Short mmCIF file of C-alpha atoms in Angstrom, two decimals:
data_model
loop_
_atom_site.label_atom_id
_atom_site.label_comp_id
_atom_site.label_asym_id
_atom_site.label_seq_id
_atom_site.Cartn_x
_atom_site.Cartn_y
_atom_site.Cartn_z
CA UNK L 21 5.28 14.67 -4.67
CA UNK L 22 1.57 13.71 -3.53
CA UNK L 23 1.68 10.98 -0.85
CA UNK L 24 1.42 7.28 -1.72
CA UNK L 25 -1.76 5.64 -1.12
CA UNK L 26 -2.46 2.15 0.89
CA UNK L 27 -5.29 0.65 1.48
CA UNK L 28 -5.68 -1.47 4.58
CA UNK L 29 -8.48 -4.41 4.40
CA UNK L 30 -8.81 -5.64 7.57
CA UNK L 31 -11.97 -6.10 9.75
CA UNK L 32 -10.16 -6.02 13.30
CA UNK L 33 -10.99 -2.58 14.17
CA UNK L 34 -8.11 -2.39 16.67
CA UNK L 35 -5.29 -3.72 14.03
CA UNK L 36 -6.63 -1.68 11.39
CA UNK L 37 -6.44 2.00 13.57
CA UNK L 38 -2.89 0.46 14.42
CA UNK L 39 -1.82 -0.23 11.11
CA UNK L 40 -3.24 2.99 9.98
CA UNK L 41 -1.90 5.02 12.89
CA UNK L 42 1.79 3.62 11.89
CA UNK L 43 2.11 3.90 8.58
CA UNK L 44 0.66 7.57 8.87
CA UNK L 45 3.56 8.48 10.99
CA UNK L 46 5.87 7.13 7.99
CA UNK L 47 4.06 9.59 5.72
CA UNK L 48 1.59 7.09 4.23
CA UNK L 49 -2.06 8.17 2.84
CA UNK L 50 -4.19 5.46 4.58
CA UNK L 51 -7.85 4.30 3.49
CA UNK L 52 -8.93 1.63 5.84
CA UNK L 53 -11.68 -1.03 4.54
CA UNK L 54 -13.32 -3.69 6.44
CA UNK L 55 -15.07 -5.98 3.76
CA UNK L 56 -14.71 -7.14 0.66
CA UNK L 57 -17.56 -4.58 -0.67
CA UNK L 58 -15.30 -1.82 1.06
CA UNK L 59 -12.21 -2.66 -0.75
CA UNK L 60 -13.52 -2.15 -3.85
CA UNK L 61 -15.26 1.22 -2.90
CA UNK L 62 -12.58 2.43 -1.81
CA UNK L 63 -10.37 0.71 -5.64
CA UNK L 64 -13.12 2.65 -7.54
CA UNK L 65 -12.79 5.70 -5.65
CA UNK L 66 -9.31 6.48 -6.93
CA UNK L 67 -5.50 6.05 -6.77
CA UNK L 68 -4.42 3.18 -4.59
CA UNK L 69 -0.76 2.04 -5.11
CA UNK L 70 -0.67 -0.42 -2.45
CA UNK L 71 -2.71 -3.11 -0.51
CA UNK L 72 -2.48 -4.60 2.90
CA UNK L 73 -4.66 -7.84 2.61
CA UNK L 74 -5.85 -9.74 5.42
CA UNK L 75 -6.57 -13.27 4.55
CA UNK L 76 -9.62 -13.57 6.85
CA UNK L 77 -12.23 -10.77 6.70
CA UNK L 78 -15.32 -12.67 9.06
CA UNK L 79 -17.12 -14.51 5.69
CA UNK L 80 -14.59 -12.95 2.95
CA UNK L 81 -11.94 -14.51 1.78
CA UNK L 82 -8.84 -12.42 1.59
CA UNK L 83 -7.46 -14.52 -1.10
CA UNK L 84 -10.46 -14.97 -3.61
CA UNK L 85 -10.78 -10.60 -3.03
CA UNK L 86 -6.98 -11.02 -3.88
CA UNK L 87 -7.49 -13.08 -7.19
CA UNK L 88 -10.68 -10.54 -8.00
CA UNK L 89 -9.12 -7.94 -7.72
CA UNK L 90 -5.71 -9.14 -9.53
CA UNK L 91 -7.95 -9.99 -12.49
CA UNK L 92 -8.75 -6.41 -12.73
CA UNK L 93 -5.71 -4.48 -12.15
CA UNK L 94 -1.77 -4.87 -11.09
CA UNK L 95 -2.37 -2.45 -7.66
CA UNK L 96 0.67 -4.46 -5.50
CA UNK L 97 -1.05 -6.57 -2.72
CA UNK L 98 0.60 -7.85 0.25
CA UNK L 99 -1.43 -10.66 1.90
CA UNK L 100 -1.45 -10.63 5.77
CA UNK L 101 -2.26 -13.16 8.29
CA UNK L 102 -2.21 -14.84 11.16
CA UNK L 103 -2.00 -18.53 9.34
CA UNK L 104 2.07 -18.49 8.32
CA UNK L 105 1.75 -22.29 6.88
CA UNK L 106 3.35 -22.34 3.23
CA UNK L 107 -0.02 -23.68 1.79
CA UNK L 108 -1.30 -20.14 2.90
CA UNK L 109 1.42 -18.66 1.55
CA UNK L 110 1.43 -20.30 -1.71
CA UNK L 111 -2.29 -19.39 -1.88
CA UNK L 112 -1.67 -16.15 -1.86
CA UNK L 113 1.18 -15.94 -4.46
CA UNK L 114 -1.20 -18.40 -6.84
CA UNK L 115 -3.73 -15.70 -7.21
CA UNK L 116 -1.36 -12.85 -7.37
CA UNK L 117 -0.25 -11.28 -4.66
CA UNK L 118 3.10 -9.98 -4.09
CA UNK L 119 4.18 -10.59 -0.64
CA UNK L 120 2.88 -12.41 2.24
CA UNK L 121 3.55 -11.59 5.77
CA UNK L 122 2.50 -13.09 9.18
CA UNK L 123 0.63 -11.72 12.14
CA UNK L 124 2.16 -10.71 14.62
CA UNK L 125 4.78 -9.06 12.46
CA UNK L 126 7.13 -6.42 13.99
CA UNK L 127 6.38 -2.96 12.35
CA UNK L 128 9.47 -2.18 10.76
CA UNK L 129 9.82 -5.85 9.21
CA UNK L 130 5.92 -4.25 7.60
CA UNK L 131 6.95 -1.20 6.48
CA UNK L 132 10.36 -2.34 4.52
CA UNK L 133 7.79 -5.40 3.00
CA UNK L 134 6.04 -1.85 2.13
CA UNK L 135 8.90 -0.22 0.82
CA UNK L 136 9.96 -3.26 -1.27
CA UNK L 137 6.82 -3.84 -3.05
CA UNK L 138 6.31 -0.46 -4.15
CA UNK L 139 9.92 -0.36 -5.56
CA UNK L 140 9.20 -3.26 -7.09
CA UNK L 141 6.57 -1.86 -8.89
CA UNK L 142 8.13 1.51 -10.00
CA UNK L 143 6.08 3.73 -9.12
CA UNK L 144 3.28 2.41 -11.38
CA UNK L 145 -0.02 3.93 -9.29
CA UNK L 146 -3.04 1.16 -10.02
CA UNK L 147 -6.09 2.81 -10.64
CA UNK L 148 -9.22 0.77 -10.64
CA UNK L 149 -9.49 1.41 -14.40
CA UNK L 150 -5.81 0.03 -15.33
CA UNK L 151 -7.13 -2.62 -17.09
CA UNK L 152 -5.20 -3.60 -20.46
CA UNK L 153 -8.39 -3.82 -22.48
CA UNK L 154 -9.72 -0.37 -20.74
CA UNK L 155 -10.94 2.86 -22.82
CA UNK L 156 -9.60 5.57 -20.66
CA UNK L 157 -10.35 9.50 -21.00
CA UNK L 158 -7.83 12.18 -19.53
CA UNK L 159 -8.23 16.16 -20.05
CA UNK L 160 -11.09 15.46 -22.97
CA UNK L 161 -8.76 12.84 -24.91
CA UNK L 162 -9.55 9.67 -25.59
CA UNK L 163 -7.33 6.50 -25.30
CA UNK L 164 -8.97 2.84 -26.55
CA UNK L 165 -5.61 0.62 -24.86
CA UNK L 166 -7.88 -2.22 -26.72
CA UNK L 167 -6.93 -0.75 -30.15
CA UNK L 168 -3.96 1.72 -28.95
CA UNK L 169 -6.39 3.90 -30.71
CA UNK L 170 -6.04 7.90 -28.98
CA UNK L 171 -9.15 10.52 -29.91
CA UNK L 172 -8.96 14.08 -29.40
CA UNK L 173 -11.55 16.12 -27.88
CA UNK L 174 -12.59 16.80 -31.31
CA UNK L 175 -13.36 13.74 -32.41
CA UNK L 176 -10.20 13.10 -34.73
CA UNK L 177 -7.86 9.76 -34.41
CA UNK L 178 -4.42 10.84 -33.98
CA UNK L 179 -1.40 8.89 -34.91
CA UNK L 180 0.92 7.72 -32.44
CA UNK L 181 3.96 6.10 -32.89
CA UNK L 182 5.03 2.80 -30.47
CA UNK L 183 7.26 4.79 -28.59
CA UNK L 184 4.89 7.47 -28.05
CA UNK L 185 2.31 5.01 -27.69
CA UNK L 186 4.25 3.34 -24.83
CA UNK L 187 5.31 6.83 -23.09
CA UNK L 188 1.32 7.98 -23.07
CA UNK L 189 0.61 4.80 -21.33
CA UNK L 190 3.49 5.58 -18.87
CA UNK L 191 1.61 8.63 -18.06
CA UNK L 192 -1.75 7.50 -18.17
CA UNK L 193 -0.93 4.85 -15.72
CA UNK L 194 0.62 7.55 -13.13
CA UNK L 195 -1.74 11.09 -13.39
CA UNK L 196 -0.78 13.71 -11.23
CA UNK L 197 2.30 12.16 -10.31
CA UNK L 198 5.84 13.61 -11.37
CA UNK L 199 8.26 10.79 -13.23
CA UNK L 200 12.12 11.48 -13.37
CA UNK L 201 13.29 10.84 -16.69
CA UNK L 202 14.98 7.53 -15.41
CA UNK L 203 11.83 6.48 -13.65
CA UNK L 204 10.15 6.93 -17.54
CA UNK L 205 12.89 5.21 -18.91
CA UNK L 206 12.71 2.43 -16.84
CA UNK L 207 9.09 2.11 -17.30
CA UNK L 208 9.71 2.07 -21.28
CA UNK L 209 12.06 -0.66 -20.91
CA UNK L 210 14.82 1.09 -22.26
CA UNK L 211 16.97 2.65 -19.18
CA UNK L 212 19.55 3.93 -22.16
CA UNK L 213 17.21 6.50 -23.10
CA UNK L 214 17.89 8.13 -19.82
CA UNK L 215 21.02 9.36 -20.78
CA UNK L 216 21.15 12.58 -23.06
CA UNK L 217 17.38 13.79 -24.43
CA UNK L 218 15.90 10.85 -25.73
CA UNK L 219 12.98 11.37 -23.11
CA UNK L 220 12.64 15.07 -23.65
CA UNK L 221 12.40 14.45 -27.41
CA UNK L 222 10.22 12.04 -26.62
CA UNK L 223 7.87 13.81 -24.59
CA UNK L 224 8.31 16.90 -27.42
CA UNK L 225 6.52 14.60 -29.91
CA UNK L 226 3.91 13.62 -28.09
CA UNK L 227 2.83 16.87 -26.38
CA UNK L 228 3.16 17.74 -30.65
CA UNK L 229 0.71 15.51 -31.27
CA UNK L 230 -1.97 15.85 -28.46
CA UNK L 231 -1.84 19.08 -26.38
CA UNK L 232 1.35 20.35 -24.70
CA UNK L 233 -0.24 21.41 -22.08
CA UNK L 234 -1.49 18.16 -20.92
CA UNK L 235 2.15 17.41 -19.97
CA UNK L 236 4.19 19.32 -17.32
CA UNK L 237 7.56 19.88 -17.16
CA UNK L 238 8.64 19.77 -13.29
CA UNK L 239 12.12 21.64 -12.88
CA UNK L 240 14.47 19.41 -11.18
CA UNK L 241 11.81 16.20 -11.63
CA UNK L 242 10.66 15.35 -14.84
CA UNK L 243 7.21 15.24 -16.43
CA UNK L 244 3.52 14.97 -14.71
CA UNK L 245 0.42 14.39 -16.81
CA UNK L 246 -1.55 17.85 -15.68
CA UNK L 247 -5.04 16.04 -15.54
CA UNK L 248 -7.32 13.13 -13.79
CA UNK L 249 -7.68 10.00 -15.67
CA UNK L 250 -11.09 8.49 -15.52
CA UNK L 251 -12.60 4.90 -17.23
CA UNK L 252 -14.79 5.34 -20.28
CA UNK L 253 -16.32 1.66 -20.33
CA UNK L 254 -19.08 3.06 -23.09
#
């Protein structure tokens, strides 16, 4: 399974490498960003399933790069600082973040905050595109999330129905990354559908409908969507 991704805003050179350094060793992907302009370099660059937010970056604020980015996208963000007040705190959660933590923080007390978060988010990878009114492409397809509208390479609208709908979305939202049929499930809402075939049947109909080979069965995981997904903002 490809590594997860954080990305660690902080302008202290020093915490950053530390931060970076640790969370390596746990078998982390780190990007590191300094600034606010940074942060979303490094957003539009690709996959980033988690954030590690410092409140004060020299004349950015942590929590209005919080809120802008939160109006964008549902990437998890945990807010860190050295102010522990609960007016900080609550400024955090107000514009979106998920957890809060205070410098100096013990390592381990970070990395199950870490753990937490991204289980709280199931898996869901935020791309900088994952926005609900995005047009997304993947593998020459087409999907308009404004209209639920999917295209094929060819030009023709093809039908889906809200279950399959809801499943390409599930995929869309996670490229390149293997789902267990409970993890789908779960992100469908419907943890029943688990049980028995209702997933594989699932996934049958919509590989039917676009192209099978856009969707890979992984023996002993699930599915993975075989292909990048990129934002089509045309």
């Amino acid at each position: 399974m490809p590594l997860q991704k954080l990305l660690v805003v902080e302008d202290d050179a020093e915490m950053a490498a530390m931060m970076a350094a640790f969370l390596q060793r746990q078998g982390y992907f780190v990007t590191r960003a300094g600034s606010r302009d940074q942060a979303l370099q490094a957003l539009a660059a690709g996959r980033v399933d988690l954030i590690l937010l410092d409140v004060s970056l020299g004349a950015d604020s942590g929590v209005e790069i919080c809120a802008e980015i939160r109006a964008a996208q549902d990437v998890p963000i945990i807010m860190v600082s050295a102010l522990s007040a609960d007016h900080q705190r609550m400024a955090g959660y107000e514009v979106g973040a998920d957890d809060y933590i205070a410098k100096p923080f013990n390592p381990e007390l970070l990395l199950a905050r870490i753990r937490a978060v991204l289980r709280r988010a199931h898996r869901a990878p935020s791309l900088s595109h994952r926005r609900r009114d995005a047009v997304l492409r993947f593998g020459g397809w087409r999907y308009d999330a404004r209209r639920d509208e999917v295209t094929s390479p060819g030009g023709w609208q093809v039908a889906l129905s809200a279950r399959e709908t809801a499943l390409l979305r599930v995929f869309l939202a996670n490229p390149l990354i293997p789902l267990s049929r409970e993890e789908i499930a779960e992100a469908l809402d419907d943890e029943d559908a688990a049980e028995g075939r209702a997933i594989d049947m699932l996934v049958t109909r919509l590989r039917h409908k676009t192209d099978a080979a856009l969707i890979r069965t992984e023996r002993g995981t699930g599915y993975v969507l075989t292909t990048e997904v990129t934002p089509d903002d045309a």
